[in-house]
Amino acid sequence: LADRYNELFSSTVLPVHDGSHLTLPGLSASFTPRPHQRDAVARILTDGRALLAHAVGAGKTATMVIAAMEQRRLGSVSKPAVVVPNHMLEQFSREFYQAYPNAKLLVATKDQMTKDRRKEFAARVAADRWDGIIITHDAFGRIGMSAEASARYLNDEVARLQIAIDAAREEEGAKSRTVKDIEKAKEKLEARVEKLMNVERKDEGVTFEELGIDFLVVDEAHLFKNLRIATRHTRVKGIGKSASQRAEDLFIKIRTLEQSRPGRSTLFATGTPISNTMAEMYVMQRYLQNDTLVEYGVDEFDAWAATFGEITTQ
């Protein structure tokens, strides 16, 4: 077992990224990035996905802005969107312009994101070449996904719950409370899929796919940590069984980007990637490297937890 574990999981040498060679054309002469910011940008340019889990005050905003602009300049992405907390919209936009005075930005103000004006905003996004689109968490959540994309995600979650049900039946018997709990959750999800597919195709405004955004930068990403975890350990403290709409929406959008741009879809920034429970580490991995979890056979939470964690009673 130890040999197999080492062969699978201890055989990856983490690369050390050095950004000292970056020239960063267009960056304001009044701003000098620190070495850790340059290294982080080099990593994002190479890897295409990253989590900036730097401490508060380490300059994550500048790193995000430089990474977006460099990818745009090099042609790695064509239309990056920066998703920021509601109260940060003005400040983030100001700091973006301070770093890159000539940047062409589209800032989604509250007025532009009302139901009546969303189509107009989407047309502006699609019609022009923007260096960055800056949008709040709330406004981003109001741009829906197509019913097909949402149904694909929910069907995948139903399949995950079925795996958990089978495991719980084997371990505890078909009539256990755990099995009944997971079966209820599965029925709810199946009802949601049915409802989605039966909705008349009336005009609901704009879908995310129509915007042409091809890279997401998510600031304060810990606010999206309540992603559903399908598990047979339904009574273990710290494992979220239900998903917040905000987390579900972001996950579907990232998954959609990953289909057309595998490995180059998302940049997360948060000073607190793990605050309450180790399950949050699994959630971050699902967002940012789901394909890697699948490759190593630990994309189901129970397999991940059995490999990297221990459930203790205390």
PDB file of C-alpha atoms in Angstrom:
ATOM      1  CA  LEU A   1       0.000   0.000   0.000  1.00  0.00           C
ATOM      2  CA  ALA A   2       2.800   2.407   0.904  1.00  0.00           C
ATOM      3  CA  ASP A   3       4.537   1.719  -2.416  1.00  0.00           C
ATOM      4  CA  ARG A   4       1.305   2.255  -4.342  1.00  0.00           C
ATOM      5  CA  TYR A   5       0.586   5.492  -2.453  1.00  0.00           C
ATOM      6  CA  ASN A   6       4.096   6.801  -3.104  1.00  0.00           C
ATOM      7  CA  GLU A   7       3.936   5.838  -6.755  1.00  0.00           C
ATOM      8  CA  LEU A   8       0.639   7.713  -7.180  1.00  0.00           C
ATOM      9  CA  PHE A   9       0.805  10.693  -4.861  1.00  0.00           C
ATOM     10  CA  SER A  10       4.429  11.197  -3.800  1.00  0.00           C
ATOM     11  CA  SER A  11       5.826  11.179  -7.316  1.00  0.00           C
ATOM     12  CA  THR A  12       4.892  14.759  -8.198  1.00  0.00           C
ATOM     13  CA  VAL A  13       7.664  17.316  -7.853  1.00  0.00           C
ATOM     14  CA  LEU A  14       6.128  20.755  -7.433  1.00  0.00           C
ATOM     15  CA  PRO A  15       7.716  23.237  -9.851  1.00  0.00           C
ATOM     16  CA  VAL A  16       9.336  26.403  -8.501  1.00  0.00           C
ATOM     17  CA  HIS A  17       8.266  29.375 -10.622  1.00  0.00           C
ATOM     18  CA  ASP A  18      10.571  32.338 -11.068  1.00  0.00           C
ATOM     19  CA  GLY A  19       9.111  35.553 -12.465  1.00  0.00           C
ATOM     20  CA  SER A  20      12.250  37.683 -12.328  1.00  0.00           C
ATOM     21  CA  HIS A  21      12.539  37.610 -16.150  1.00  0.00           C
ATOM     22  CA  LEU A  22       9.071  39.111 -16.797  1.00  0.00           C
ATOM     23  CA  THR A  23       9.152  42.562 -18.444  1.00  0.00           C
ATOM     24  CA  LEU A  24       5.387  43.268 -18.011  1.00  0.00           C
ATOM     25  CA  PRO A  25       4.773  45.770 -20.851  1.00  0.00           C
ATOM     26  CA  GLY A  26       2.019  48.299 -20.101  1.00  0.00           C
ATOM     27  CA  LEU A  27       2.454  48.156 -16.327  1.00  0.00           C
ATOM     28  CA  SER A  28       2.633  51.604 -14.726  1.00  0.00           C
ATOM     29  CA  ALA A  29       6.225  52.725 -14.070  1.00  0.00           C
ATOM     30  CA  SER A  30       5.132  53.866 -10.597  1.00  0.00           C
ATOM     31  CA  PHE A  31       4.365  50.267  -9.558  1.00  0.00           C
ATOM     32  CA  THR A  32       7.133  47.754  -8.836  1.00  0.00           C
ATOM     33  CA  PRO A  33       5.880  44.191  -8.244  1.00  0.00           C
ATOM     34  CA  ARG A  34       7.499  42.301  -5.393  1.00  0.00           C
ATOM     35  CA  PRO A  35       9.325  39.002  -6.110  1.00  0.00           C
ATOM     36  CA  HIS A  36       6.448  36.834  -4.772  1.00  0.00           C
ATOM     37  CA  GLN A  37       4.002  38.678  -7.062  1.00  0.00           C
ATOM     38  CA  ARG A  38       6.234  38.138 -10.096  1.00  0.00           C
ATOM     39  CA  ASP A  39       6.622  34.444  -9.211  1.00  0.00           C
ATOM     40  CA  ALA A  40       2.840  34.059  -8.848  1.00  0.00           C
ATOM     41  CA  VAL A  41       2.276  35.674 -12.269  1.00  0.00           C
ATOM     42  CA  ALA A  42       4.889  33.328 -13.810  1.00  0.00           C
ATOM     43  CA  ARG A  43       3.047  30.381 -12.276  1.00  0.00           C
ATOM     44  CA  ILE A  44      -0.335  31.496 -13.645  1.00  0.00           C
ATOM     45  CA  LEU A  45       1.147  32.036 -17.129  1.00  0.00           C
ATOM     46  CA  THR A  46       2.631  28.523 -17.056  1.00  0.00           C
ATOM     47  CA  ASP A  47      -0.063  26.523 -15.269  1.00  0.00           C
ATOM     48  CA  GLY A  48      -3.194  28.340 -16.448  1.00  0.00           C
ATOM     49  CA  ARG A  49      -4.981  27.809 -13.102  1.00  0.00           C
ATOM     50  CA  ALA A  50      -3.925  28.832  -9.622  1.00  0.00           C
ATOM     51  CA  LEU A  51      -5.014  29.632  -6.093  1.00  0.00           C
ATOM     52  CA  LEU A  52      -3.451  32.794  -4.632  1.00  0.00           C
ATOM     53  CA  ALA A  53      -3.772  31.921  -0.952  1.00  0.00           C
ATOM     54  CA  HIS A  54      -1.530  34.794   0.112  1.00  0.00           C
ATOM     55  CA  ALA A  55      -1.990  36.461   3.497  1.00  0.00           C
ATOM     56  CA  VAL A  56      -4.031  39.667   3.742  1.00  0.00           C
ATOM     57  CA  GLY A  57      -1.897  42.605   2.578  1.00  0.00           C
ATOM     58  CA  ALA A  58       0.377  40.549   0.296  1.00  0.00           C
ATOM     59  CA  GLY A  59      -0.901  42.341  -2.816  1.00  0.00           C
ATOM     60  CA  LYS A  60      -3.242  39.740  -4.341  1.00  0.00           C
ATOM     61  CA  THR A  61      -5.126  42.453  -6.279  1.00  0.00           C
ATOM     62  CA  ALA A  62      -2.019  43.534  -8.208  1.00  0.00           C
ATOM     63  CA  THR A  63      -1.080  39.891  -8.876  1.00  0.00           C
ATOM     64  CA  MET A  64      -4.548  39.182 -10.299  1.00  0.00           C
ATOM     65  CA  VAL A  65      -4.492  42.285 -12.491  1.00  0.00           C
ATOM     66  CA  ILE A  66      -0.978  41.625 -13.862  1.00  0.00           C
ATOM     67  CA  ALA A  67      -1.787  37.952 -14.505  1.00  0.00           C
ATOM     68  CA  ALA A  68      -4.966  38.847 -16.426  1.00  0.00           C
ATOM     69  CA  MET A  69      -3.194  41.524 -18.503  1.00  0.00           C
ATOM     70  CA  GLU A  70      -0.173  39.323 -19.287  1.00  0.00           C
ATOM     71  CA  GLN A  71      -2.352  36.409 -20.403  1.00  0.00           C
ATOM     72  CA  ARG A  72      -4.351  38.822 -22.535  1.00  0.00           C
ATOM     73  CA  ARG A  73      -1.165  40.316 -24.050  1.00  0.00           C
ATOM     74  CA  LEU A  74       0.312  36.880 -24.812  1.00  0.00           C
ATOM     75  CA  GLY A  75      -2.922  35.656 -26.393  1.00  0.00           C
ATOM     76  CA  SER A  76      -3.532  32.914 -23.796  1.00  0.00           C
ATOM     77  CA  VAL A  77      -6.958  34.411 -23.052  1.00  0.00           C
ATOM     78  CA  SER A  78      -9.062  36.900 -24.988  1.00  0.00           C
ATOM     79  CA  LYS A  79     -11.730  38.085 -22.539  1.00  0.00           C
ATOM     80  CA  PRO A  80     -10.941  37.716 -18.820  1.00  0.00           C
ATOM     81  CA  ALA A  81     -13.604  38.566 -16.210  1.00  0.00           C
ATOM     82  CA  VAL A  82     -12.774  39.559 -12.638  1.00  0.00           C
ATOM     83  CA  VAL A  83     -15.461  38.658 -10.094  1.00  0.00           C
ATOM     84  CA  VAL A  84     -15.155  40.784  -6.943  1.00  0.00           C
ATOM     85  CA  PRO A  85     -17.179  41.229  -3.718  1.00  0.00           C
ATOM     86  CA  ASN A  86     -19.968  43.807  -4.072  1.00  0.00           C
ATOM     87  CA  HIS A  87     -18.272  46.482  -1.958  1.00  0.00           C
ATOM     88  CA  MET A  88     -14.963  46.117  -3.843  1.00  0.00           C
ATOM     89  CA  LEU A  89     -16.138  46.991  -7.369  1.00  0.00           C
ATOM     90  CA  GLU A  90     -15.062  50.644  -7.338  1.00  0.00           C
ATOM     91  CA  GLN A  91     -11.811  50.053  -5.425  1.00  0.00           C
ATOM     92  CA  PHE A  92     -10.763  47.120  -7.646  1.00  0.00           C
ATOM     93  CA  SER A  93     -11.494  49.092 -10.829  1.00  0.00           C
ATOM     94  CA  ARG A  94      -9.455  52.025  -9.497  1.00  0.00           C
ATOM     95  CA  GLU A  95      -6.491  49.782  -8.610  1.00  0.00           C
ATOM     96  CA  PHE A  96      -6.674  48.116 -12.038  1.00  0.00           C
ATOM     97  CA  TYR A  97      -6.352  51.522 -13.736  1.00  0.00           C
ATOM     98  CA  GLN A  98      -3.530  52.540 -11.371  1.00  0.00           C
ATOM     99  CA  ALA A  99      -1.535  49.465 -12.462  1.00  0.00           C
ATOM    100  CA  TYR A 100      -2.493  49.686 -16.166  1.00  0.00           C
ATOM    101  CA  PRO A 101      -3.597  53.255 -17.038  1.00  0.00           C
ATOM    102  CA  ASN A 102      -4.259  52.303 -20.688  1.00  0.00           C
ATOM    103  CA  ALA A 103      -6.374  49.208 -19.941  1.00  0.00           C
ATOM    104  CA  LYS A 104      -9.736  48.970 -21.659  1.00  0.00           C
ATOM    105  CA  LEU A 105     -12.137  47.883 -18.918  1.00  0.00           C
ATOM    106  CA  LEU A 106     -15.866  47.253 -18.778  1.00  0.00           C
ATOM    107  CA  VAL A 107     -17.145  47.717 -15.223  1.00  0.00           C
ATOM    108  CA  ALA A 108     -20.555  46.172 -14.545  1.00  0.00           C
ATOM    109  CA  THR A 109     -22.218  48.728 -12.267  1.00  0.00           C
ATOM    110  CA  LYS A 110     -25.401  47.937 -10.366  1.00  0.00           C
ATOM    111  CA  ASP A 111     -27.508  49.939 -12.872  1.00  0.00           C
ATOM    112  CA  GLN A 112     -26.173  47.987 -15.844  1.00  0.00           C
ATOM    113  CA  MET A 113     -27.040  44.634 -14.280  1.00  0.00           C
ATOM    114  CA  THR A 114     -30.773  45.203 -13.754  1.00  0.00           C
ATOM    115  CA  LYS A 115     -32.973  42.669 -15.518  1.00  0.00           C
ATOM    116  CA  ASP A 116     -33.921  45.151 -18.258  1.00  0.00           C
ATOM    117  CA  ARG A 117     -30.351  46.163 -19.057  1.00  0.00           C
ATOM    118  CA  ARG A 118     -28.563  42.814 -18.809  1.00  0.00           C
ATOM    119  CA  LYS A 119     -28.973  42.100 -22.537  1.00  0.00           C
ATOM    120  CA  GLU A 120     -27.459  45.469 -23.365  1.00  0.00           C
ATOM    121  CA  PHE A 121     -24.506  44.704 -21.068  1.00  0.00           C
ATOM    122  CA  ALA A 122     -24.033  41.278 -22.673  1.00  0.00           C
ATOM    123  CA  ALA A 123     -24.040  42.873 -26.126  1.00  0.00           C
ATOM    124  CA  ARG A 124     -21.292  45.289 -25.002  1.00  0.00           C
ATOM    125  CA  VAL A 125     -19.243  42.361 -23.612  1.00  0.00           C
ATOM    126  CA  ALA A 126     -19.593  40.360 -26.817  1.00  0.00           C
ATOM    127  CA  ALA A 127     -19.163  43.243 -29.275  1.00  0.00           C
ATOM    128  CA  ASP A 128     -15.818  44.655 -28.179  1.00  0.00           C
ATOM    129  CA  ARG A 129     -12.294  43.579 -27.222  1.00  0.00           C
ATOM    130  CA  TRP A 130     -11.919  44.195 -23.483  1.00  0.00           C
ATOM    131  CA  ASP A 131      -8.779  43.806 -21.396  1.00  0.00           C
ATOM    132  CA  GLY A 132     -11.001  42.998 -18.450  1.00  0.00           C
ATOM    133  CA  ILE A 133     -14.630  42.838 -17.391  1.00  0.00           C
ATOM    134  CA  ILE A 134     -15.111  43.643 -13.701  1.00  0.00           C
ATOM    135  CA  ILE A 135     -18.317  42.379 -12.131  1.00  0.00           C
ATOM    136  CA  THR A 136     -19.610  41.830  -8.583  1.00  0.00           C
ATOM    137  CA  HIS A 137     -20.332  38.423  -7.058  1.00  0.00           C
ATOM    138  CA  ASP A 138     -24.083  39.158  -7.040  1.00  0.00           C
ATOM    139  CA  ALA A 139     -24.243  40.411 -10.621  1.00  0.00           C
ATOM    140  CA  PHE A 140     -22.151  37.438 -11.791  1.00  0.00           C
ATOM    141  CA  GLY A 141     -24.654  35.080 -10.137  1.00  0.00           C
ATOM    142  CA  ARG A 142     -27.506  36.760 -12.005  1.00  0.00           C
ATOM    143  CA  ILE A 143     -26.014  35.795 -15.365  1.00  0.00           C
ATOM    144  CA  GLY A 144     -27.499  32.331 -15.722  1.00  0.00           C
ATOM    145  CA  MET A 145     -26.251  29.183 -17.401  1.00  0.00           C
ATOM    146  CA  SER A 146     -28.128  27.323 -20.117  1.00  0.00           C
ATOM    147  CA  ALA A 147     -30.552  24.681 -18.815  1.00  0.00           C
ATOM    148  CA  GLU A 148     -28.477  21.984 -20.558  1.00  0.00           C
ATOM    149  CA  ALA A 149     -25.261  22.921 -18.698  1.00  0.00           C
ATOM    150  CA  SER A 150     -27.086  23.020 -15.347  1.00  0.00           C
ATOM    151  CA  ALA A 151     -28.747  19.666 -16.019  1.00  0.00           C
ATOM    152  CA  ARG A 152     -25.388  18.080 -16.925  1.00  0.00           C
ATOM    153  CA  TYR A 153     -23.967  19.184 -13.566  1.00  0.00           C
ATOM    154  CA  LEU A 154     -27.009  17.996 -11.590  1.00  0.00           C
ATOM    155  CA  ASN A 155     -27.021  14.603 -13.339  1.00  0.00           C
ATOM    156  CA  ASP A 156     -23.347  14.239 -12.435  1.00  0.00           C
ATOM    157  CA  GLU A 157     -24.200  15.019  -8.781  1.00  0.00           C
ATOM    158  CA  VAL A 158     -27.037  12.457  -8.868  1.00  0.00           C
ATOM    159  CA  ALA A 159     -24.514   9.837 -10.058  1.00  0.00           C
ATOM    160  CA  ARG A 160     -22.160  10.813  -7.211  1.00  0.00           C
ATOM    161  CA  LEU A 161     -24.955  10.420  -4.663  1.00  0.00           C
ATOM    162  CA  GLN A 162     -25.769   6.979  -6.085  1.00  0.00           C
ATOM    163  CA  ILE A 163     -22.139   5.926  -5.476  1.00  0.00           C
ATOM    164  CA  ALA A 164     -22.464   7.161  -1.866  1.00  0.00           C
ATOM    165  CA  ILE A 165     -25.772   5.257  -1.450  1.00  0.00           C
ATOM    166  CA  ASP A 166     -24.208   2.020  -2.719  1.00  0.00           C
ATOM    167  CA  ALA A 167     -21.255   2.424  -0.333  1.00  0.00           C
ATOM    168  CA  ALA A 168     -23.521   3.183   2.639  1.00  0.00           C
ATOM    169  CA  ARG A 169     -25.769   0.173   1.857  1.00  0.00           C
ATOM    170  CA  GLU A 170     -22.757  -2.088   1.813  1.00  0.00           C
ATOM    171  CA  GLU A 171     -21.425  -0.685   5.074  1.00  0.00           C
ATOM    172  CA  GLU A 172     -24.588  -0.075   7.119  1.00  0.00           C
ATOM    173  CA  GLY A 173     -27.424  -1.968   5.410  1.00  0.00           C
ATOM    174  CA  ALA A 174     -30.235  -0.761   3.146  1.00  0.00           C
ATOM    175  CA  LYS A 175     -32.443   0.504   5.984  1.00  0.00           C
ATOM    176  CA  SER A 176     -29.910   2.698   7.761  1.00  0.00           C
ATOM    177  CA  ARG A 177     -30.580   6.388   8.410  1.00  0.00           C
ATOM    178  CA  THR A 178     -27.562   7.322   6.293  1.00  0.00           C
ATOM    179  CA  VAL A 179     -28.967   5.567   3.228  1.00  0.00           C
ATOM    180  CA  LYS A 180     -32.352   7.246   3.728  1.00  0.00           C
ATOM    181  CA  ASP A 181     -30.702  10.679   4.087  1.00  0.00           C
ATOM    182  CA  ILE A 182     -28.732  10.340   0.859  1.00  0.00           C
ATOM    183  CA  GLU A 183     -31.716   8.902  -1.027  1.00  0.00           C
ATOM    184  CA  LYS A 184     -33.775  11.971  -0.041  1.00  0.00           C
ATOM    185  CA  ALA A 185     -31.033  14.283  -1.317  1.00  0.00           C
ATOM    186  CA  LYS A 186     -30.893  12.305  -4.577  1.00  0.00           C
ATOM    187  CA  GLU A 187     -34.675  12.546  -5.078  1.00  0.00           C
ATOM    188  CA  LYS A 188     -34.520  16.343  -4.597  1.00  0.00           C
ATOM    189  CA  LEU A 189     -31.793  16.663  -7.227  1.00  0.00           C
ATOM    190  CA  GLU A 190     -33.666  14.442  -9.697  1.00  0.00           C
ATOM    191  CA  ALA A 191     -36.747  16.638  -9.247  1.00  0.00           C
ATOM    192  CA  ARG A 192     -34.614  19.699 -10.027  1.00  0.00           C
ATOM    193  CA  VAL A 193     -33.310  18.104 -13.239  1.00  0.00           C
ATOM    194  CA  GLU A 194     -36.868  17.284 -14.332  1.00  0.00           C
ATOM    195  CA  LYS A 195     -38.041  20.821 -13.595  1.00  0.00           C
ATOM    196  CA  LEU A 196     -35.106  22.290 -15.533  1.00  0.00           C
ATOM    197  CA  MET A 197     -35.788  20.215 -18.611  1.00  0.00           C
ATOM    198  CA  ASN A 198     -39.539  20.929 -18.554  1.00  0.00           C
ATOM    199  CA  VAL A 199     -39.266  24.711 -18.362  1.00  0.00           C
ATOM    200  CA  GLU A 200     -40.595  26.333 -21.501  1.00  0.00           C
ATOM    201  CA  ARG A 201     -37.834  27.961 -23.510  1.00  0.00           C
ATOM    202  CA  LYS A 202     -38.947  31.514 -22.751  1.00  0.00           C
ATOM    203  CA  ASP A 203     -36.447  34.379 -22.936  1.00  0.00           C
ATOM    204  CA  GLU A 204     -34.780  34.567 -19.547  1.00  0.00           C
ATOM    205  CA  GLY A 205     -32.185  37.106 -20.588  1.00  0.00           C
ATOM    206  CA  VAL A 206     -28.566  36.294 -21.263  1.00  0.00           C
ATOM    207  CA  THR A 207     -26.657  33.081 -20.551  1.00  0.00           C
ATOM    208  CA  PHE A 208     -23.009  32.982 -19.487  1.00  0.00           C
ATOM    209  CA  GLU A 209     -22.015  31.030 -22.602  1.00  0.00           C
ATOM    210  CA  GLU A 210     -23.129  33.928 -24.839  1.00  0.00           C
ATOM    211  CA  LEU A 211     -20.756  36.458 -23.257  1.00  0.00           C
ATOM    212  CA  GLY A 212     -17.554  35.044 -24.746  1.00  0.00           C
ATOM    213  CA  ILE A 213     -15.711  35.261 -21.409  1.00  0.00           C
ATOM    214  CA  ASP A 214     -12.884  32.705 -21.452  1.00  0.00           C
ATOM    215  CA  PHE A 215     -11.092  33.192 -18.109  1.00  0.00           C
ATOM    216  CA  LEU A 216     -12.391  33.861 -14.594  1.00  0.00           C
ATOM    217  CA  VAL A 217     -10.504  35.640 -11.828  1.00  0.00           C
ATOM    218  CA  VAL A 218     -12.424  35.196  -8.558  1.00  0.00           C
ATOM    219  CA  ASP A 219     -11.519  37.472  -5.648  1.00  0.00           C
ATOM    220  CA  GLU A 220     -12.418  36.376  -2.070  1.00  0.00           C
ATOM    221  CA  ALA A 221     -13.034  32.877  -3.456  1.00  0.00           C
ATOM    222  CA  HIS A 222     -13.757  31.457   0.044  1.00  0.00           C
ATOM    223  CA  LEU A 223     -17.262  32.955  -0.299  1.00  0.00           C
ATOM    224  CA  PHE A 224     -17.990  30.140  -2.788  1.00  0.00           C
ATOM    225  CA  LYS A 225     -16.869  27.262  -0.551  1.00  0.00           C
ATOM    226  CA  ASN A 226     -20.333  25.772   0.130  1.00  0.00           C
ATOM    227  CA  LEU A 227     -20.269  23.324  -2.753  1.00  0.00           C
ATOM    228  CA  ARG A 228     -22.286  20.119  -2.339  1.00  0.00           C
ATOM    229  CA  ILE A 229     -20.261  17.113  -1.194  1.00  0.00           C
ATOM    230  CA  ALA A 230     -21.699  13.704  -2.062  1.00  0.00           C
ATOM    231  CA  THR A 231     -20.643  11.371   0.744  1.00  0.00           C
ATOM    232  CA  ARG A 232     -21.810   8.457   2.855  1.00  0.00           C
ATOM    233  CA  HIS A 233     -20.405  10.264   5.927  1.00  0.00           C
ATOM    234  CA  THR A 234     -23.558  12.338   6.296  1.00  0.00           C
ATOM    235  CA  ARG A 235     -23.226  12.751  10.061  1.00  0.00           C
ATOM    236  CA  VAL A 236     -19.593  13.832  10.214  1.00  0.00           C
ATOM    237  CA  LYS A 237     -19.241  17.423  11.374  1.00  0.00           C
ATOM    238  CA  GLY A 238     -17.824  19.845   8.818  1.00  0.00           C
ATOM    239  CA  ILE A 239     -18.958  18.078   5.633  1.00  0.00           C
ATOM    240  CA  GLY A 240     -21.517  20.177   3.747  1.00  0.00           C
ATOM    241  CA  LYS A 241     -24.369  18.135   2.304  1.00  0.00           C
ATOM    242  CA  SER A 242     -26.238  20.981   0.619  1.00  0.00           C
ATOM    243  CA  ALA A 243     -24.866  23.459  -1.895  1.00  0.00           C
ATOM    244  CA  SER A 244     -25.272  27.214  -1.938  1.00  0.00           C
ATOM    245  CA  GLN A 245     -26.668  28.501  -5.222  1.00  0.00           C
ATOM    246  CA  ARG A 246     -23.662  30.816  -5.560  1.00  0.00           C
ATOM    247  CA  ALA A 247     -21.138  27.949  -5.299  1.00  0.00           C
ATOM    248  CA  GLU A 248     -23.102  25.698  -7.632  1.00  0.00           C
ATOM    249  CA  ASP A 249     -23.383  28.468 -10.232  1.00  0.00           C
ATOM    250  CA  LEU A 250     -19.621  29.187 -10.177  1.00  0.00           C
ATOM    251  CA  PHE A 251     -18.748  25.479 -10.413  1.00  0.00           C
ATOM    252  CA  ILE A 252     -20.963  25.011 -13.502  1.00  0.00           C
ATOM    253  CA  LYS A 253     -19.408  28.080 -15.161  1.00  0.00           C
ATOM    254  CA  ILE A 254     -15.861  26.865 -14.481  1.00  0.00           C
ATOM    255  CA  ARG A 255     -16.774  23.410 -15.770  1.00  0.00           C
ATOM    256  CA  THR A 256     -18.152  24.956 -18.966  1.00  0.00           C
ATOM    257  CA  LEU A 257     -14.923  26.940 -19.484  1.00  0.00           C
ATOM    258  CA  GLU A 258     -12.858  23.805 -18.795  1.00  0.00           C
ATOM    259  CA  GLN A 259     -14.611  21.963 -21.619  1.00  0.00           C
ATOM    260  CA  SER A 260     -13.396  24.467 -24.214  1.00  0.00           C
ATOM    261  CA  ARG A 261     -10.155  25.493 -22.462  1.00  0.00           C
ATOM    262  CA  PRO A 262      -8.926  22.578 -20.355  1.00  0.00           C
ATOM    263  CA  GLY A 263      -6.415  23.637 -17.722  1.00  0.00           C
ATOM    264  CA  ARG A 264      -6.713  27.383 -18.410  1.00  0.00           C
ATOM    265  CA  SER A 265      -9.956  28.631 -16.934  1.00  0.00           C
ATOM    266  CA  THR A 266      -9.717  30.058 -13.428  1.00  0.00           C
ATOM    267  CA  LEU A 267      -7.676  32.024 -10.920  1.00  0.00           C
ATOM    268  CA  PHE A 268      -8.816  32.089  -7.281  1.00  0.00           C
ATOM    269  CA  ALA A 269      -7.632  34.573  -4.657  1.00  0.00           C
ATOM    270  CA  THR A 270      -8.404  34.339  -0.941  1.00  0.00           C
ATOM    271  CA  GLY A 271      -6.527  34.828   2.306  1.00  0.00           C
ATOM    272  CA  THR A 272      -8.588  32.051   3.941  1.00  0.00           C
ATOM    273  CA  PRO A 273      -8.894  29.057   1.570  1.00  0.00           C
ATOM    274  CA  ILE A 274      -9.478  26.748   4.561  1.00  0.00           C
ATOM    275  CA  SER A 275     -11.168  28.216   7.620  1.00  0.00           C
ATOM    276  CA  ASN A 276     -13.388  25.601   9.285  1.00  0.00           C
ATOM    277  CA  THR A 277     -12.828  22.117   7.924  1.00  0.00           C
ATOM    278  CA  MET A 278     -10.481  20.032   5.791  1.00  0.00           C
ATOM    279  CA  ALA A 279     -13.382  19.341   3.411  1.00  0.00           C
ATOM    280  CA  GLU A 280     -12.862  22.906   2.143  1.00  0.00           C
ATOM    281  CA  MET A 281      -9.520  21.760   0.683  1.00  0.00           C
ATOM    282  CA  TYR A 282     -11.393  19.168  -1.396  1.00  0.00           C
ATOM    283  CA  VAL A 283     -13.821  21.874  -2.572  1.00  0.00           C
ATOM    284  CA  MET A 284     -10.931  24.118  -3.706  1.00  0.00           C
ATOM    285  CA  GLN A 285      -9.441  21.175  -5.601  1.00  0.00           C
ATOM    286  CA  ARG A 286     -12.759  20.411  -7.290  1.00  0.00           C
ATOM    287  CA  TYR A 287     -12.966  23.978  -8.538  1.00  0.00           C
ATOM    288  CA  LEU A 288      -9.373  24.259  -9.699  1.00  0.00           C
ATOM    289  CA  GLN A 289      -8.143  20.771 -10.590  1.00  0.00           C
ATOM    290  CA  ASN A 290     -11.115  18.476 -10.959  1.00  0.00           C
ATOM    291  CA  ASP A 291      -9.452  16.744 -13.931  1.00  0.00           C
ATOM    292  CA  THR A 292      -6.423  15.913 -11.730  1.00  0.00           C
ATOM    293  CA  LEU A 293      -8.661  14.399  -9.036  1.00  0.00           C
ATOM    294  CA  VAL A 294     -10.334  12.273 -11.724  1.00  0.00           C
ATOM    295  CA  GLU A 295      -6.936  11.209 -13.112  1.00  0.00           C
ATOM    296  CA  TYR A 296      -5.825  10.009  -9.657  1.00  0.00           C
ATOM    297  CA  GLY A 297      -9.158   8.358  -8.860  1.00  0.00           C
ATOM    298  CA  VAL A 298      -9.971  10.606  -5.886  1.00  0.00           C
ATOM    299  CA  ASP A 299     -12.671  12.863  -7.353  1.00  0.00           C
ATOM    300  CA  GLU A 300     -15.336  11.239  -5.108  1.00  0.00           C
ATOM    301  CA  PHE A 301     -15.104  12.791  -1.642  1.00  0.00           C
ATOM    302  CA  ASP A 302     -15.046   9.469   0.213  1.00  0.00           C
ATOM    303  CA  ALA A 303     -12.063   8.267  -1.850  1.00  0.00           C
ATOM    304  CA  TRP A 304     -10.303  11.609  -1.293  1.00  0.00           C
ATOM    305  CA  ALA A 305     -10.964  11.558   2.470  1.00  0.00           C
ATOM    306  CA  ALA A 306      -9.872   7.917   2.810  1.00  0.00           C
ATOM    307  CA  THR A 307      -6.601   8.735   1.023  1.00  0.00           C
ATOM    308  CA  PHE A 308      -5.644  12.035   2.635  1.00  0.00           C
ATOM    309  CA  GLY A 309      -7.651  12.308   5.841  1.00  0.00           C
ATOM    310  CA  GLU A 310      -8.784  10.592   8.990  1.00  0.00           C
ATOM    311  CA  ILE A 311     -12.219  10.842  10.546  1.00  0.00           C
ATOM    312  CA  THR A 312     -11.853  10.973  14.322  1.00  0.00           C
ATOM    313  CA  THR A 313     -14.445  10.856  17.092  1.00  0.00           C
ATOM    314  CA  GLN A 314     -13.781  13.232  19.981  1.00  0.00           C
TER     315      GLN A 314
END
